[in-house]
PDB file of C-alpha atoms and ligand atoms in Angstrom:
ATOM      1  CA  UNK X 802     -44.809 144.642   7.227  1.00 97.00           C
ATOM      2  CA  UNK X 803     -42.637 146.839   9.544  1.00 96.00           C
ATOM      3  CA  UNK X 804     -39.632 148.202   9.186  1.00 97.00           C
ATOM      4  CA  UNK X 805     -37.477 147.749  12.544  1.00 97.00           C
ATOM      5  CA  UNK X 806     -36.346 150.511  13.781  1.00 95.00           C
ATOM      6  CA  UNK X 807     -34.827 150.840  17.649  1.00 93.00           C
ATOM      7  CA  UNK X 808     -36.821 154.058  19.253  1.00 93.00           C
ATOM      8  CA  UNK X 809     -40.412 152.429  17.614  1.00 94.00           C
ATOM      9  CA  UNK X 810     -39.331 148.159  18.068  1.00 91.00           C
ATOM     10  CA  UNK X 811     -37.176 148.304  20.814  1.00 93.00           C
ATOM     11  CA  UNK X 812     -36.980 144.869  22.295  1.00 95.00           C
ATOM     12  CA  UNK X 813     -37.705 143.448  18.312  1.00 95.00           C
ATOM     13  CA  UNK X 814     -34.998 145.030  17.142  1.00 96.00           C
ATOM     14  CA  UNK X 815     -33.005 143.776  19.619  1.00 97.00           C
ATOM     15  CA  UNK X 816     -34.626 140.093  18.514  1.00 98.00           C
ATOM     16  CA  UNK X 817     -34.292 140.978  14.909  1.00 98.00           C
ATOM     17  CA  UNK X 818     -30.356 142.189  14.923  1.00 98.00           C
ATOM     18  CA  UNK X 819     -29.723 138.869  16.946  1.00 98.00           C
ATOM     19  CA  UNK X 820     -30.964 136.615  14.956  1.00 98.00           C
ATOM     20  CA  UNK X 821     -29.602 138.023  11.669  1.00 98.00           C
ATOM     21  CA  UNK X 822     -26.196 138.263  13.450  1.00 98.00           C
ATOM     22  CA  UNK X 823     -26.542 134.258  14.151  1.00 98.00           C
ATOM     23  CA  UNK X 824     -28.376 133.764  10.125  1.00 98.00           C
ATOM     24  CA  UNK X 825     -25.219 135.353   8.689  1.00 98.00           C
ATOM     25  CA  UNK X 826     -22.788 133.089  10.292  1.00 98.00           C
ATOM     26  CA  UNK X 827     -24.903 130.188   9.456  1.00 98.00           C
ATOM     27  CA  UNK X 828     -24.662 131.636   5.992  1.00 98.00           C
ATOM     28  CA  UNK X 829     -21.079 130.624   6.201  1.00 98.00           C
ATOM     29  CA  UNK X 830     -22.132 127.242   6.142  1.00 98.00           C
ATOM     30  CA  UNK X 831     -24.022 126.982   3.169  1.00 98.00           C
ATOM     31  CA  UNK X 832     -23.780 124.437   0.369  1.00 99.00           C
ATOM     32  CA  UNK X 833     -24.432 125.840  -2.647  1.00 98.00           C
ATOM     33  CA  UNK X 834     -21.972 124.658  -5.870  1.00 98.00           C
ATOM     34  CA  UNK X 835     -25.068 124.440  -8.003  1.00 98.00           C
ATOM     35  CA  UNK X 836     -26.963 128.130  -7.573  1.00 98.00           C
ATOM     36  CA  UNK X 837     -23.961 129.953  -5.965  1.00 98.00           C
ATOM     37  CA  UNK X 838     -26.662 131.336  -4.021  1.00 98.00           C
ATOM     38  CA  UNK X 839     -25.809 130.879   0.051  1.00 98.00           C
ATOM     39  CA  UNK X 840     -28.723 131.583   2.711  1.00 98.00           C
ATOM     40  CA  UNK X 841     -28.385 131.492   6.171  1.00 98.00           C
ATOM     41  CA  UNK X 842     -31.369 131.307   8.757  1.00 99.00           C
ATOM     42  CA  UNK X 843     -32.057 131.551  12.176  1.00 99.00           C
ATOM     43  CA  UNK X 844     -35.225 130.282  14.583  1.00 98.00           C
ATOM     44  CA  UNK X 845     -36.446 131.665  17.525  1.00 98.00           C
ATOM     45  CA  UNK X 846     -38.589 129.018  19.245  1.00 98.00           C
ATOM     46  CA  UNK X 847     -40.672 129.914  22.200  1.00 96.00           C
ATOM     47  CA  UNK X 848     -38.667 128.494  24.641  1.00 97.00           C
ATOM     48  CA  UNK X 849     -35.944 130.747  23.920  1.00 98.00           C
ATOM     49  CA  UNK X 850     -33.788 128.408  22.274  1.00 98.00           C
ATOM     50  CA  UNK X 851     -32.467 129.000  18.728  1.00 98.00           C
ATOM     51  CA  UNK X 852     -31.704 126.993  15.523  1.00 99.00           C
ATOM     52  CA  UNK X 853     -29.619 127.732  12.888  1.00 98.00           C
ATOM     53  CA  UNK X 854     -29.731 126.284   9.297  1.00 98.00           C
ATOM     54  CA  UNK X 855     -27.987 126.840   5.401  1.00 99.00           C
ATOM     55  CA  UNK X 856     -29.460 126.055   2.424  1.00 99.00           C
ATOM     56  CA  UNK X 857     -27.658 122.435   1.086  1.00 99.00           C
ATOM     57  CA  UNK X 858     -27.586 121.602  -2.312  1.00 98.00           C
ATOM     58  CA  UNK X 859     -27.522 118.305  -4.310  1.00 98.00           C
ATOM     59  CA  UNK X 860     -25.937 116.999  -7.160  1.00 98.00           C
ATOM     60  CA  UNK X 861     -29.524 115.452  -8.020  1.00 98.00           C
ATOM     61  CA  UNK X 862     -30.959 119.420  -7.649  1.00 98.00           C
ATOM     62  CA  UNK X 863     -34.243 117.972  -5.779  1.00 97.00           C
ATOM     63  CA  UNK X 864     -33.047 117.121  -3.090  1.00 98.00           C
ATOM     64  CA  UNK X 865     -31.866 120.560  -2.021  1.00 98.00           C
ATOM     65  CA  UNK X 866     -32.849 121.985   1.362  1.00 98.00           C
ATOM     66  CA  UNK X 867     -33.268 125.497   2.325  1.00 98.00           C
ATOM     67  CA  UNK X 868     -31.842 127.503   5.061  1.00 99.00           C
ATOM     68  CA  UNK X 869     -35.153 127.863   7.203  1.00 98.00           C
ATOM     69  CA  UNK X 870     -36.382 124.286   6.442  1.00 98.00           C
ATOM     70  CA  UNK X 871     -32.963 123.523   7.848  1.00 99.00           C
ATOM     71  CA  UNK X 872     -33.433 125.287  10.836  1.00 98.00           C
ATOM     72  CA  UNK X 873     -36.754 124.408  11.409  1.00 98.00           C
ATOM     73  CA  UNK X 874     -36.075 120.504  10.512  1.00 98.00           C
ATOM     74  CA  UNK X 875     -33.406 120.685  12.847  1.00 98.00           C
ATOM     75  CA  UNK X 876     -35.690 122.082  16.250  1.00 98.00           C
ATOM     76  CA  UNK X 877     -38.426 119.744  15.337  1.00 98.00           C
ATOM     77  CA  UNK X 878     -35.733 117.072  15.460  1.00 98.00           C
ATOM     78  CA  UNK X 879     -34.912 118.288  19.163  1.00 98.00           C
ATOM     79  CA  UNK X 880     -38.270 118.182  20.568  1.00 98.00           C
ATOM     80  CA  UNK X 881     -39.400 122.145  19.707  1.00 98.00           C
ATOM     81  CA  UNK X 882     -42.559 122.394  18.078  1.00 97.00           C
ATOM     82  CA  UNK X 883     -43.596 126.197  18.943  1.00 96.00           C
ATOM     83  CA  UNK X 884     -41.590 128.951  17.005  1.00 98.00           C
ATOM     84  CA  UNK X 885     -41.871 132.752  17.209  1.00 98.00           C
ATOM     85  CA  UNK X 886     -39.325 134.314  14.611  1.00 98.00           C
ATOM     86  CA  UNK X 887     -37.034 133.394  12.374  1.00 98.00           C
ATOM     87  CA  UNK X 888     -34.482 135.575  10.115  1.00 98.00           C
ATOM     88  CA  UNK X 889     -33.546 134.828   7.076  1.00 98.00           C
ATOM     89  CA  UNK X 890     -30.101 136.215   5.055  1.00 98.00           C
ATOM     90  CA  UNK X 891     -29.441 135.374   1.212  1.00 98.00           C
ATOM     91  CA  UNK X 892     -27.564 136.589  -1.394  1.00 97.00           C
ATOM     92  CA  UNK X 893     -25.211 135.335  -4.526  1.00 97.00           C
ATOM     93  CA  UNK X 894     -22.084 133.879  -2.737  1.00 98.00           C
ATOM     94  CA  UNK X 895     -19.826 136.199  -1.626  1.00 96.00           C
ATOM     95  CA  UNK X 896     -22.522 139.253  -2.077  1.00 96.00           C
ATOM     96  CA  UNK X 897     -24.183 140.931   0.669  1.00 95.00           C
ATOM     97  CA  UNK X 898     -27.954 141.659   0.428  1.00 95.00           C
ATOM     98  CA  UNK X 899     -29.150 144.603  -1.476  1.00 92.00           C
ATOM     99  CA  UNK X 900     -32.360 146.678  -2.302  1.00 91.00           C
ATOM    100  CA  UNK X 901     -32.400 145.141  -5.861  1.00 90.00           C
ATOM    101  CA  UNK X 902     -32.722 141.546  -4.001  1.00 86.00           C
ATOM    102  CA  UNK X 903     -34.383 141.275  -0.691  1.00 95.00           C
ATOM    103  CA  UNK X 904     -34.277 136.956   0.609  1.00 97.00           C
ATOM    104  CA  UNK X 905     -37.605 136.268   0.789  1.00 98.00           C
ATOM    105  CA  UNK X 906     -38.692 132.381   1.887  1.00 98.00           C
ATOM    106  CA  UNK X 907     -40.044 130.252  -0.766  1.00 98.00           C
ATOM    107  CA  UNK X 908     -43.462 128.875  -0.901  1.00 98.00           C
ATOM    108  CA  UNK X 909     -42.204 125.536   0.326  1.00 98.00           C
ATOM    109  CA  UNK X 910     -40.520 127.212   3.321  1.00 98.00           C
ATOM    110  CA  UNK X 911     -43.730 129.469   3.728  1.00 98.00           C
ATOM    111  CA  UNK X 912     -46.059 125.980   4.126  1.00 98.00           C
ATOM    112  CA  UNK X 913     -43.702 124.181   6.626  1.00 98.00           C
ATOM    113  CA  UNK X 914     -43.795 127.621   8.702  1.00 98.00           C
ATOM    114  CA  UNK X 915     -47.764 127.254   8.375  1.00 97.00           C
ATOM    115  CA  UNK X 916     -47.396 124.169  10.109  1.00 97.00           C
ATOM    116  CA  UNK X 917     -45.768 125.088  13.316  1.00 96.00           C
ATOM    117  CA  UNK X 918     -46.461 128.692  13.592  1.00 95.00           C
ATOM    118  CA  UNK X 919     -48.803 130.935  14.522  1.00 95.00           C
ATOM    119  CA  UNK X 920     -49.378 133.002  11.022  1.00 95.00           C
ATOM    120  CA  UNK X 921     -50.192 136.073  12.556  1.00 96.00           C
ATOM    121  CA  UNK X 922     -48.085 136.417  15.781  1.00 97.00           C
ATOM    122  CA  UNK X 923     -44.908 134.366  14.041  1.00 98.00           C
ATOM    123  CA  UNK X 924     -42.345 136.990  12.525  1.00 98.00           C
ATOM    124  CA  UNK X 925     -40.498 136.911   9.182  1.00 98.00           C
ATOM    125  CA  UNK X 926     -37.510 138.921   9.340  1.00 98.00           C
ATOM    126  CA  UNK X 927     -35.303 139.634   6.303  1.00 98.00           C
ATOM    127  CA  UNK X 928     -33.198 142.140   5.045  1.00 98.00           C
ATOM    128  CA  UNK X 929     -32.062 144.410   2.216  1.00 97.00           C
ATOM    129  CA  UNK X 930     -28.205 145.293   4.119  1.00 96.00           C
ATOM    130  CA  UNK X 931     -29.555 148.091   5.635  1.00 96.00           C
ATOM    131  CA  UNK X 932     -32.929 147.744   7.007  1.00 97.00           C
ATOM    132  CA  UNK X 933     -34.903 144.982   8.333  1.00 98.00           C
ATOM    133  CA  UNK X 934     -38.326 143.900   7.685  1.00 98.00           C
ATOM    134  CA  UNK X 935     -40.437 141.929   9.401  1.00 98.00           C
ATOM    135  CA  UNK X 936     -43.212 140.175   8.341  1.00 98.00           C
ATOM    136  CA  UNK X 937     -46.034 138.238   9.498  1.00 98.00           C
ATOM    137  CA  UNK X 938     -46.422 134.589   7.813  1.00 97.00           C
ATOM    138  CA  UNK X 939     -50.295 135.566   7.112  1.00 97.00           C
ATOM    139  CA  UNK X 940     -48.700 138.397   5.118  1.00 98.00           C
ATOM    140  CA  UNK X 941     -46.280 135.773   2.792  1.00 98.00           C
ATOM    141  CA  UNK X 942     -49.129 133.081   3.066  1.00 98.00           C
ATOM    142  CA  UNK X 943     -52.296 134.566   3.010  1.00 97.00           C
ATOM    143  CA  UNK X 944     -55.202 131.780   3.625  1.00 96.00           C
ATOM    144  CA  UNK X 945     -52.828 129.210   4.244  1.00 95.00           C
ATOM    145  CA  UNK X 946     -53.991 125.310   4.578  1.00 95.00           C
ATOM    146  CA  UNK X 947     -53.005 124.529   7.877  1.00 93.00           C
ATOM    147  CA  UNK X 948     -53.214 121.548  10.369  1.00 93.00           C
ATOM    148  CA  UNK X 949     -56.106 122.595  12.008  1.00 91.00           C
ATOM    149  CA  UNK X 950     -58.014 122.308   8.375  1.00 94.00           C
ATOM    150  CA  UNK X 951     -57.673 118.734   8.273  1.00 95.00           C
TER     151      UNK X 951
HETATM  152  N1  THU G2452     -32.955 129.285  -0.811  1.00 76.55           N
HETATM  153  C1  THU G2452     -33.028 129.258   0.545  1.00 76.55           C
HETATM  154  O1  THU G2452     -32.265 128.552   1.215  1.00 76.55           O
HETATM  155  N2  THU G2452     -33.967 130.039   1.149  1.00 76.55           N
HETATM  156  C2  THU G2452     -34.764 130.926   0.501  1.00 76.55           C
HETATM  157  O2  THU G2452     -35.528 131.623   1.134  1.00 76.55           O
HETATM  158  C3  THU G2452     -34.693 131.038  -0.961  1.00 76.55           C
HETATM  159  C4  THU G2452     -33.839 130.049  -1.660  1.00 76.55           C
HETATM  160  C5  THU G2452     -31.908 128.475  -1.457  1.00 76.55           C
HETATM  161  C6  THU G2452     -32.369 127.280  -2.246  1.00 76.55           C
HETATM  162  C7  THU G2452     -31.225 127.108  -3.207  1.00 76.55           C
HETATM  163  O3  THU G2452     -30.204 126.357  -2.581  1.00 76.55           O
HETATM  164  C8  THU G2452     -30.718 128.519  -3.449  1.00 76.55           C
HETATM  165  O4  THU G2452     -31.187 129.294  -2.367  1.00 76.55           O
HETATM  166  C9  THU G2452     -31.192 129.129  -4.764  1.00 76.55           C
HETATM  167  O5  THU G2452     -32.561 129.013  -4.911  1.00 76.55           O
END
């Protein structure tokens, strides 16, 4: 884990800030009458191009999507397969994040990461308000199965 800061991570920080900035207004978006909870996320893929998603809720509960599975659903749907970062933003609707509750992705979100990402160069950014962490996916998932187990 590193904590992002601009004289030691300049161009990441750079990466990092932008793709909260674009996670927070996706955050806007998100559907949430069930947990109250609203997540925004963003997706760097290699090509430079970047994805947005929100978490969306169901009336049936299962059915629920999260923010990055969003995002990520959404690229693979548009022909990107190869992903370097993605930043994540969640907090109880109409909260900001805090220290007490740092957004981290779920295990679902961790395993659909495993499959397009490389776990240790991919990065994981999330937040508390102030500071932003990033983290590597072999850090949230350590010995992850992946496609090249099968
Ligand atoms: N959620 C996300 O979208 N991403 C996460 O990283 C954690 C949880 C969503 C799922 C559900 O809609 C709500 O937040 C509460 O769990």
């Amino acid at each position: 884990m590193i904590i992002l800061n601009a004289e030691e991570n300049g161009a990441l920080y750079e990466e990092a800030g932008q793709l909260m900035k674009i996670a927070k207004e996706a955050r806007e978006n998100a559907y949430m009458p069930y947990s109250h909870f609203a997540v925004g996320a963003a997706l760097l893929c290699e090509d430079g191009s970047i994805y947005s998603g929100c978490n969306i809720e169901n009336a049936a509960y299962s059915p629920g999507n999260c923010a990055e599975r969003t995002a990520v659903f959404k690229a693979v749907s548009e022909g990107r397969r190869r992903f370097q970062a993605i930043a994540l933003v969640g907090a109880a609707e109409g909260k900001e994040p805090d220290k007490e509750a740092v957004c981290t992705p779920c295990g679902v979100c961790r395993q659909v990461m495993a499959e397009f990402c490389d776990t240790e160069s991919f990065r994981i950014y999330v937040t508390d308000g102030e500071n932003i962490y990033s983290y590597t996916l072999n850090e949230l998932l350590p010995m992850a199965f992946g496609p090249e187990q099968l």
